[in-house]
Short mmCIF file of C-alpha atoms in Angstrom, two decimals:
data_model
loop_
_atom_site.label_atom_id
_atom_site.label_comp_id
_atom_site.label_asym_id
_atom_site.label_seq_id
_atom_site.Cartn_x
_atom_site.Cartn_y
_atom_site.Cartn_z
CA MET L 1 139.05 70.14 162.14
CA ALA L 2 138.41 69.14 165.71
CA ALA L 3 134.96 67.74 165.04
CA GLU L 4 136.30 65.10 162.68
CA LEU L 5 138.81 63.84 165.18
CA GLU L 6 136.99 61.53 167.50
CA ILE L 7 139.88 59.07 167.41
CA VAL L 8 141.84 61.12 169.93
CA SER L 9 140.57 62.70 173.08
CA ARG L 10 139.75 66.37 173.01
CA GLU L 11 141.75 66.80 176.16
CA ALA L 12 144.94 65.61 174.47
CA LEU L 13 144.47 67.88 171.46
CA PHE L 14 143.54 70.85 173.67
CA ASP L 15 146.71 70.20 175.66
CA LEU L 16 148.91 70.17 172.56
CA ALA L 17 147.40 73.36 171.14
CA LEU L 18 147.96 75.05 174.51
CA ARG L 19 151.52 73.78 174.75
CA LEU L 20 152.38 75.23 171.34
CA GLY L 21 150.32 78.39 171.76
CA ASP L 22 151.55 79.20 175.26
CA THR L 23 155.19 78.63 174.29
CA SER L 24 154.88 81.04 171.35
CA LEU L 25 152.94 83.59 173.36
CA VAL L 26 155.33 83.71 176.31
CA LEU L 27 158.44 83.90 174.10
CA GLY L 28 156.74 86.53 171.93
CA HIS L 29 156.02 88.56 175.05
CA ARG L 30 159.62 88.24 176.26
CA LEU L 31 160.83 89.54 172.87
CA SER L 32 158.40 92.45 173.03
CA GLU L 33 160.19 93.57 176.20
CA TRP L 34 163.12 94.53 173.96
CA ALA L 35 161.11 97.21 172.15
CA GLY L 36 162.98 100.45 172.75
CA HIS L 37 165.85 98.60 174.48
CA GLY L 38 167.59 96.86 171.57
CA PRO L 39 171.37 97.21 171.27
CA LEU L 40 170.93 98.99 167.93
CA LEU L 41 167.94 100.26 165.99
CA GLU L 42 167.87 97.44 163.41
CA GLU L 43 167.94 94.80 166.13
CA ASP L 44 165.28 96.58 168.14
CA ILE L 45 163.04 96.29 165.07
CA ALA L 46 164.15 92.72 164.34
CA LEU L 47 163.28 91.54 167.87
CA SER L 48 159.83 93.11 167.64
CA ASN L 49 159.33 91.36 164.30
CA LEU L 50 160.32 88.00 165.79
CA GLY L 51 157.90 88.62 168.65
CA LEU L 52 155.15 89.51 166.18
CA ASP L 53 155.60 86.23 164.29
CA LEU L 54 155.41 84.28 167.54
CA ILE L 55 152.34 86.10 168.83
CA GLY L 56 150.69 85.49 165.45
CA GLN L 57 151.43 81.78 165.78
CA ALA L 58 150.15 81.84 169.36
CA ARG L 59 146.85 83.40 168.21
CA SER L 60 146.32 80.58 165.71
CA PHE L 61 147.14 77.82 168.21
CA LEU L 62 145.09 79.35 171.04
CA SER L 63 142.07 79.99 168.79
CA TYR L 64 142.23 76.35 167.81
CA ALA L 65 142.61 75.27 171.45
CA GLY L 66 139.43 77.17 172.28
CA GLU L 67 137.62 75.53 169.37
CA VAL L 68 138.77 72.05 170.44
CA GLU L 69 137.81 72.66 174.06
CA GLY L 70 134.31 73.73 172.97
CA LYS L 71 133.54 75.81 176.06
CA GLY L 72 133.35 79.15 174.32
CA ARG L 73 136.83 80.37 175.27
CA ASP L 74 138.54 82.31 172.46
CA GLU L 75 142.23 83.21 172.07
CA ASP L 76 141.91 86.26 174.35
CA LYS L 77 140.09 84.36 177.11
CA LEU L 78 142.81 81.72 177.05
CA ALA L 79 145.69 84.21 176.97
CA PHE L 80 144.45 86.69 179.55
CA PHE L 81 142.31 84.70 181.99
CA ARG L 82 144.41 81.69 182.90
CA ASN L 83 146.83 81.60 185.81
CA ALA L 84 150.41 80.35 185.68
CA PRO L 85 149.66 76.71 186.68
CA GLU L 86 147.26 76.46 183.69
CA TYR L 87 149.99 77.55 181.26
CA LYS L 88 151.75 74.73 179.36
CA ASN L 89 154.70 76.61 177.87
CA LEU L 90 158.29 75.36 177.91
CA LEU L 91 160.19 76.70 180.93
CA MET L 92 162.95 77.96 178.63
CA VAL L 93 160.77 80.72 177.19
CA GLU L 94 159.58 82.21 180.48
CA LEU L 95 163.07 83.00 181.80
CA PRO L 96 163.73 86.77 181.92
CA LYS L 97 165.14 88.21 178.70
CA GLY L 98 168.61 88.70 180.20
CA ASP L 99 171.22 90.40 178.05
CA PHE L 100 171.31 90.35 174.25
CA ALA L 101 173.50 87.21 174.28
CA PHE L 102 170.98 85.34 176.44
CA THR L 103 168.09 86.39 174.22
CA MET L 104 169.89 85.35 171.02
CA VAL L 105 171.11 82.01 172.38
CA ARG L 106 167.56 81.25 173.53
CA GLN L 107 166.25 82.12 170.04
CA LEU L 108 168.85 79.77 168.57
CA LEU L 109 168.00 76.85 170.89
CA PHE L 110 164.28 77.46 170.38
CA SER L 111 164.24 77.84 166.59
CA ALA L 112 166.76 75.01 165.97
CA PHE L 113 164.12 72.71 167.49
CA HIS L 114 160.94 74.36 166.26
CA LEU L 115 161.97 74.64 162.61
CA PRO L 116 162.24 70.84 162.10
CA LEU L 117 159.24 70.35 164.42
CA PHE L 118 156.97 72.58 162.31
CA ARG L 119 158.37 71.09 159.11
CA ARG L 120 157.20 67.65 160.26
CA MET L 121 153.92 68.97 161.61
CA ILE L 122 153.00 70.10 158.07
CA ASN L 123 152.14 66.42 157.53
CA SER L 124 149.96 66.24 160.65
CA THR L 125 146.70 64.35 160.18
CA ASP L 126 144.99 67.30 161.88
CA THR L 127 144.42 69.82 159.08
CA THR L 128 144.38 72.88 161.34
CA ILE L 129 147.63 71.97 163.09
CA ALA L 130 149.14 71.27 159.65
CA ALA L 131 148.02 74.64 158.28
CA ILE L 132 149.40 76.62 161.24
CA ALA L 133 152.69 74.69 161.00
CA ALA L 134 153.03 75.36 157.26
CA LYS L 135 152.81 79.08 157.94
CA ALA L 136 155.06 79.03 161.01
CA GLU L 137 157.75 76.87 159.38
CA LYS L 138 158.59 79.59 156.88
CA GLU L 139 158.89 82.18 159.62
CA MET L 140 160.99 79.91 161.82
CA SER L 141 163.61 79.47 159.10
CA TYR L 142 164.29 83.22 159.27
CA HIS L 143 164.38 83.12 163.07
CA LEU L 144 167.00 80.38 162.98
CA ARG L 145 169.12 82.17 160.40
CA HIS L 146 168.95 85.44 162.32
CA SER L 147 169.91 83.93 165.70
CA SER L 148 172.63 81.73 164.15
CA GLN L 149 174.32 84.75 162.62
CA TRP L 150 174.25 86.67 165.91
CA VAL L 151 175.52 83.78 168.00
CA VAL L 152 178.44 83.33 165.58
CA ARG L 153 179.17 87.06 165.61
CA MET L 154 179.13 87.27 169.41
CA GLY L 155 180.71 83.88 170.17
CA ASP L 156 183.54 84.52 167.73
CA GLY L 157 183.68 88.19 168.70
CA THR L 158 185.37 89.90 171.63
CA GLU L 159 186.39 88.27 174.89
CA GLU L 160 183.39 89.90 176.56
CA SER L 161 180.81 88.84 173.93
CA HIS L 162 182.26 85.31 173.86
CA ALA L 163 182.06 84.97 177.65
CA ARG L 164 178.47 86.24 177.75
CA CYS L 165 177.44 83.89 174.96
CA GLN L 166 179.05 80.87 176.59
CA LYS L 167 177.39 81.71 179.90
CA ALA L 168 174.02 81.94 178.14
CA VAL L 169 174.55 78.53 176.49
CA ASP L 170 175.52 76.99 179.85
CA ASP L 171 172.62 78.64 181.74
CA LEU L 172 170.01 77.65 179.15
CA TRP L 173 171.23 74.14 178.51
CA PRO L 174 169.34 72.44 181.42
CA TYR L 175 166.11 73.79 179.90
CA THR L 176 166.60 72.08 176.53
CA GLY L 177 165.61 68.61 177.74
CA GLU L 178 161.99 69.65 178.01
CA VAL L 179 161.46 69.94 174.25
CA PHE L 180 161.93 66.15 174.00
CA GLU L 181 159.46 65.32 176.79
CA VAL L 182 156.46 63.22 175.87
CA ASP L 183 153.56 62.70 178.30
CA ASN L 184 150.55 60.40 177.88
CA ASN L 185 148.52 63.00 175.99
CA ALA L 186 151.39 63.61 173.56
CA ARG L 187 151.90 59.87 173.11
CA GLU L 188 148.25 59.50 172.09
CA LEU L 189 148.61 62.26 169.49
CA ILE L 190 151.88 60.86 168.14
CA GLU L 191 150.19 57.51 167.57
CA ALA L 192 147.35 59.25 165.72
CA GLY L 193 149.83 61.06 163.45
CA ILE L 194 148.83 64.48 164.77
CA TRP L 195 151.96 65.26 166.73
CA VAL L 196 155.62 64.47 166.05
CA ASP L 197 157.76 62.21 168.19
CA PRO L 198 160.47 64.68 169.24
CA GLU L 199 163.09 61.91 169.26
CA TYR L 200 163.02 62.05 165.44
CA LEU L 201 164.18 65.66 165.68
CA ARG L 202 167.12 65.09 167.98
CA ASP L 203 169.73 64.44 165.29
CA GLU L 204 168.82 67.48 163.23
CA TRP L 205 168.67 69.62 166.37
CA ASN L 206 172.12 68.45 167.45
CA GLY L 207 173.50 68.91 163.93
CA THR L 208 172.28 72.51 163.72
CA LEU L 209 173.66 73.37 167.15
CA ASP L 210 177.02 71.71 166.46
CA ALA L 211 177.38 73.68 163.21
CA VAL L 212 176.51 77.04 164.78
CA LEU L 213 178.36 76.59 168.08
CA ASN L 214 181.51 75.34 166.32
CA GLU L 215 181.50 78.33 164.00
CA ALA L 216 180.94 80.53 167.05
CA THR L 217 183.86 78.86 168.96
CA LEU L 218 181.42 78.03 171.75
CA LYS L 219 181.27 74.79 173.72
CA LYS L 220 178.16 72.67 173.75
CA PRO L 221 177.62 71.49 177.35
CA GLU L 222 177.65 67.79 178.15
CA SER L 223 174.11 66.53 178.45
CA GLY L 224 173.35 66.38 182.14
CA TRP L 225 170.46 66.93 184.50
CA MET L 226 167.50 68.54 182.77
CA GLN L 227 164.88 70.88 184.20
CA SER L 228 161.25 69.81 183.80
CA GLY L 229 157.75 71.04 184.67
CA GLY L 230 156.30 73.36 182.02
CA ILE L 231 154.06 70.76 180.41
CA SER L 232 152.47 69.87 183.74
CA GLY L 233 152.04 73.52 184.74
CA THR L 234 154.84 73.67 187.31
CA HIS L 235 156.55 76.93 186.42
CA SER L 236 159.31 79.15 187.73
CA GLU L 237 158.36 82.32 189.60
CA HIS L 238 159.14 84.31 186.45
CA LEU L 239 155.97 83.28 184.61
CA GLY L 240 153.70 84.76 187.29
CA HIS L 241 155.40 88.14 186.97
CA LEU L 242 155.19 88.02 183.19
CA LEU L 243 151.48 87.15 183.25
CA ALA L 244 150.73 89.82 185.85
CA GLU L 245 152.00 92.43 183.42
CA MET L 246 150.65 90.87 180.22
CA GLN L 247 147.16 90.28 181.67
CA SER L 248 146.80 93.44 183.78
CA VAL L 249 144.57 95.41 181.38
CA GLN L 250 142.13 92.57 180.66
CA ARG L 251 141.99 91.62 184.34
CA ALA L 252 141.19 95.21 185.34
CA TYR L 253 138.73 95.82 182.49
CA PRO L 254 137.48 92.39 181.35
CA GLY L 255 136.43 92.31 177.69
CA LEU L 256 137.95 95.71 176.93
CA LYS L 257 138.49 96.32 173.21
CA TRP L 258 140.64 98.94 171.52
CA MET A 1 121.17 100.73 146.99
CA SER A 2 121.45 97.02 146.55
CA ALA A 3 123.19 94.95 143.94
CA VAL A 4 120.63 92.22 144.37
CA GLY A 5 117.65 91.94 142.07
CA GLN A 6 119.12 94.12 139.35
CA THR A 7 119.19 92.83 135.81
CA THR A 8 122.78 91.71 135.98
CA THR A 9 123.92 88.15 135.49
CA ASP A 10 125.54 86.18 138.28
CA ASN A 11 128.83 86.41 136.47
CA ASP A 12 128.74 90.19 136.38
CA LEU A 13 128.05 90.24 140.09
CA GLN A 14 130.94 87.91 140.82
CA THR A 15 133.31 89.98 138.70
CA ARG A 16 132.21 93.26 140.26
CA ALA A 17 132.55 91.90 143.77
CA TYR A 18 135.96 90.43 142.99
CA GLN A 19 137.21 93.66 141.43
CA ALA A 20 136.00 95.70 144.39
CA ALA A 21 137.74 93.42 146.89
CA ALA A 22 140.91 93.06 144.80
CA SER A 23 141.33 96.84 144.58
CA VAL A 24 141.93 97.20 148.33
CA CYS A 25 145.49 98.32 149.02
CA ASP A 26 147.87 96.82 151.55
CA PRO A 27 148.02 99.44 154.34
CA GLU A 28 151.76 98.93 154.82
CA ILE A 29 152.74 98.81 151.13
CA PRO A 30 150.03 101.03 149.61
CA VAL A 31 151.43 100.62 146.09
CA LEU A 32 150.22 97.00 146.07
CA THR A 33 146.63 95.79 146.09
CA ILE A 34 145.64 92.62 147.93
CA GLY A 35 145.00 91.22 144.45
CA ASP A 36 148.65 91.89 143.44
CA LEU A 37 149.89 90.33 146.69
CA GLY A 38 147.83 87.18 146.42
CA VAL A 39 146.39 87.88 149.88
CA LEU A 40 142.88 87.77 148.37
CA ARG A 41 141.95 84.08 147.96
CA ASP A 42 138.38 84.13 146.70
CA VAL A 43 135.19 86.12 146.54
CA ILE A 44 131.84 84.37 146.36
CA VAL A 45 128.45 86.05 145.95
CA ASP A 46 125.60 83.80 147.10
CA ASP A 47 121.98 83.78 145.87
CA THR A 48 120.91 86.41 148.38
CA GLY A 49 123.65 88.82 147.28
CA LYS A 50 125.72 88.20 150.39
CA VAL A 51 129.45 88.22 149.72
CA LYS A 52 131.94 85.87 151.29
CA VAL A 53 135.58 86.90 151.01
CA ARG A 54 138.57 84.82 152.04
CA ILE A 55 141.95 86.40 152.73
CA THR A 56 145.21 84.87 153.93
CA PRO A 57 148.00 86.54 155.96
CA THR A 58 151.53 86.93 154.58
CA TYR A 59 152.98 86.33 158.08
CA SER A 60 151.17 84.74 161.07
CA GLY A 61 151.30 87.95 163.06
CA CYS A 62 150.65 90.37 160.20
CA PRO A 63 148.99 93.33 161.95
CA ALA A 64 147.50 94.56 158.65
CA MET A 65 144.89 91.79 158.44
CA ASN A 66 142.25 93.56 160.56
CA THR A 67 142.62 96.75 158.53
CA ILE A 68 142.44 94.81 155.28
CA ALA A 69 139.27 93.02 156.41
CA ILE A 70 137.59 96.34 157.25
CA ASP A 71 138.79 97.93 153.98
CA VAL A 72 137.36 94.98 152.01
CA GLU A 73 133.96 95.44 153.68
CA VAL A 74 134.02 99.16 152.89
CA ALA A 75 135.06 98.56 149.26
CA LEU A 76 132.26 96.04 148.80
CA ALA A 77 129.69 98.34 150.44
CA THR A 78 130.77 101.15 148.11
CA ALA A 79 130.29 98.79 145.16
CA GLY A 80 126.75 98.05 146.35
CA PHE A 81 127.30 94.85 148.30
CA GLU A 82 125.98 95.66 151.72
CA GLU A 83 126.47 92.33 153.38
CA ALA A 84 129.99 90.96 153.32
CA GLN A 85 131.75 88.46 155.49
CA VAL A 86 135.54 88.35 155.52
CA GLU A 87 137.14 85.12 156.63
CA LEU A 88 140.81 84.52 157.43
CA VAL A 89 142.25 81.27 156.05
CA LEU A 90 145.70 79.82 156.75
CA SER A 91 145.82 76.94 154.28
CA PRO A 92 147.45 76.75 151.84
CA ALA A 93 150.12 78.97 153.39
CA TRP A 94 150.78 82.21 151.53
CA SER A 95 153.93 82.25 149.47
CA THR A 96 155.75 85.04 147.65
CA ASP A 97 155.22 82.98 144.49
CA TRP A 98 151.62 84.21 144.58
CA MET A 99 152.66 87.80 144.05
CA SER A 100 151.71 88.82 140.51
CA ASN A 101 154.35 90.00 138.00
CA GLU A 102 152.61 93.34 137.92
CA GLY A 103 152.95 93.46 141.71
CA ARG A 104 156.70 92.79 141.44
CA HIS A 105 157.12 95.64 138.94
CA LYS A 106 155.13 98.00 141.14
CA LEU A 107 157.26 97.07 144.16
CA ARG A 108 160.53 97.75 142.34
CA ALA A 109 159.25 101.08 141.01
CA TYR A 110 158.29 101.95 144.60
CA GLY A 111 161.86 101.30 145.79
CA ILE A 112 161.37 97.86 147.37
CA ALA A 113 163.32 94.92 145.91
CA PRO A 114 160.81 92.17 145.01
CA PRO A 115 161.26 88.63 146.39
CA VAL A 116 163.67 86.30 144.58
CA GLU A 117 163.44 82.49 144.42
CA SER A 118 162.95 80.76 147.75
CA GLY A 119 165.90 78.37 147.25
CA SER A 120 168.24 79.73 149.90
CA ARG A 121 165.63 80.23 152.62
CA GLY A 122 166.56 77.05 154.38
CA SER A 123 170.30 77.66 154.54
CA LEU A 124 171.77 78.56 157.92
CA PHE A 125 174.18 81.25 156.87
CA GLY A 126 173.10 81.78 153.27
CA VAL A 127 172.31 85.30 152.14
CA ASP A 128 170.36 86.02 148.97
CA LYS A 129 171.84 88.07 146.12
CA ILE A 130 169.45 90.97 145.84
CA ALA A 131 169.55 93.63 143.12
CA CYS A 132 169.24 97.26 144.21
CA PRO A 133 165.82 98.62 143.14
CA GLN A 134 167.37 102.06 142.52
CA CYS A 135 170.40 101.34 140.30
CA GLY A 136 170.06 97.62 139.57
CA SER A 137 173.49 96.73 140.98
CA GLU A 138 173.87 93.28 142.55
CA ASP A 139 176.66 94.54 144.79
CA THR A 140 174.43 94.81 147.88
CA ALA A 141 174.76 93.84 151.54
CA ILE A 142 172.22 92.88 154.16
CA ILE A 143 171.91 95.24 157.13
CA SER A 144 169.20 93.32 158.99
CA GLU A 145 167.12 90.20 158.31
CA PHE A 146 164.11 92.09 159.68
CA GLY A 147 163.09 95.47 158.32
CA SER A 148 160.29 97.97 158.79
CA THR A 149 157.61 95.24 158.59
CA ALA A 150 157.63 91.48 159.20
CA CYS A 151 157.75 90.78 155.45
CA LYS A 152 160.84 92.87 154.69
CA ALA A 153 164.62 92.81 155.27
CA LEU A 154 166.90 95.84 155.21
CA TYR A 155 169.69 96.04 152.60
CA ARG A 156 172.27 98.56 151.45
CA CYS A 157 173.56 99.06 147.90
CA ASN A 158 177.36 99.25 147.70
CA SER A 159 177.20 100.90 144.26
CA CYS A 160 174.79 103.79 144.74
CA LEU A 161 175.00 103.65 148.58
CA GLU A 162 171.21 103.78 149.01
CA PRO A 163 169.62 101.67 151.74
CA PHE A 164 166.53 99.77 150.60
CA ASP A 165 163.86 97.33 151.74
CA TYR A 166 163.74 93.81 150.33
CA PHE A 167 160.48 91.87 150.31
CA LYS A 168 161.60 88.53 151.76
CA CYS A 169 160.91 85.24 150.13
CA LEU A 170 158.46 83.00 151.93
#
């Protein structure tokens, strides 16, 4: 619990909970945009289910963020009444959903990192973070399996599906560097055993991607220049549009319940 | 009507409160109670007759939790416990191992294949061998990893050709 943790600053812990919560929330919202637009009925349902898992994880992280902050903000206040610069999500998740190949490649890149991340976070010295991670880890293993199978099917599919998949890998690649970024707040939490040094996850992340992309006959881009900014609140224009839609009801009728 | 102050022992009260809460059905799989599922963690009646119930979600985003919490309050009120507080707990994380054997039998009879061992969950391309709940054949194929609810996958039986839901291992 937050109250027991006076060894780290509240600000750092609040920041981490927001970073995890916002990333799950924004990706969950992007997946929800597929409802009614999936390429086939089963996938339409699958994408909504993935989104549901992520929004569930976001609720846990944001509730905890509110508790840590101690200013009376709950999950809804944090989700619906912050502007884009206050969001800490990874840039990768706010990009528009694109075509089915783009969505599936993003799910692969995201879950290949977040599965080992959550697995390590189960041992976090912060009991709440550990409990949320233990729940999310199980869900993430299904997300990774699901996206791996689709990327293989499309990459090793027709000329068209292969080309779209490769383009998605190339377009998303510059956004993958951000998952390994560590700022001062994160460094403090890593030293306290609350957060995981992402460098420890790099080998497993690379191993998963090599296995899937090889099977899919897709090329992993050379590591090059990487996009940055989500953690510090510098977002692309896409996040503002997403928030405008996601927050519209609560902004028009604050506190509305249904 | 109040359960407090009657000539019942504390133990009777605890048992009655537990039974009332455990009898609540999962709104999405109404053949199972939250007792069968292992979603109900504990029920404590304090000295003043106030009941504290702890439940845990199967999946982080399980939309049934709000309904279950309300149903638990109603079930307890019907059993004479007017003041009940339902709390959501995440730790330890729910696992399909907590589903009772009776629950597994009920699921199969209902047409949903119960969860198998969690061994293959971590494998990238691994697919579990699931027996058809209709004919028992193991010659089945996965249609989608995600079915009608977050906790289920969609399968098809190659022997009797029936599609069926599989309650995924967590």
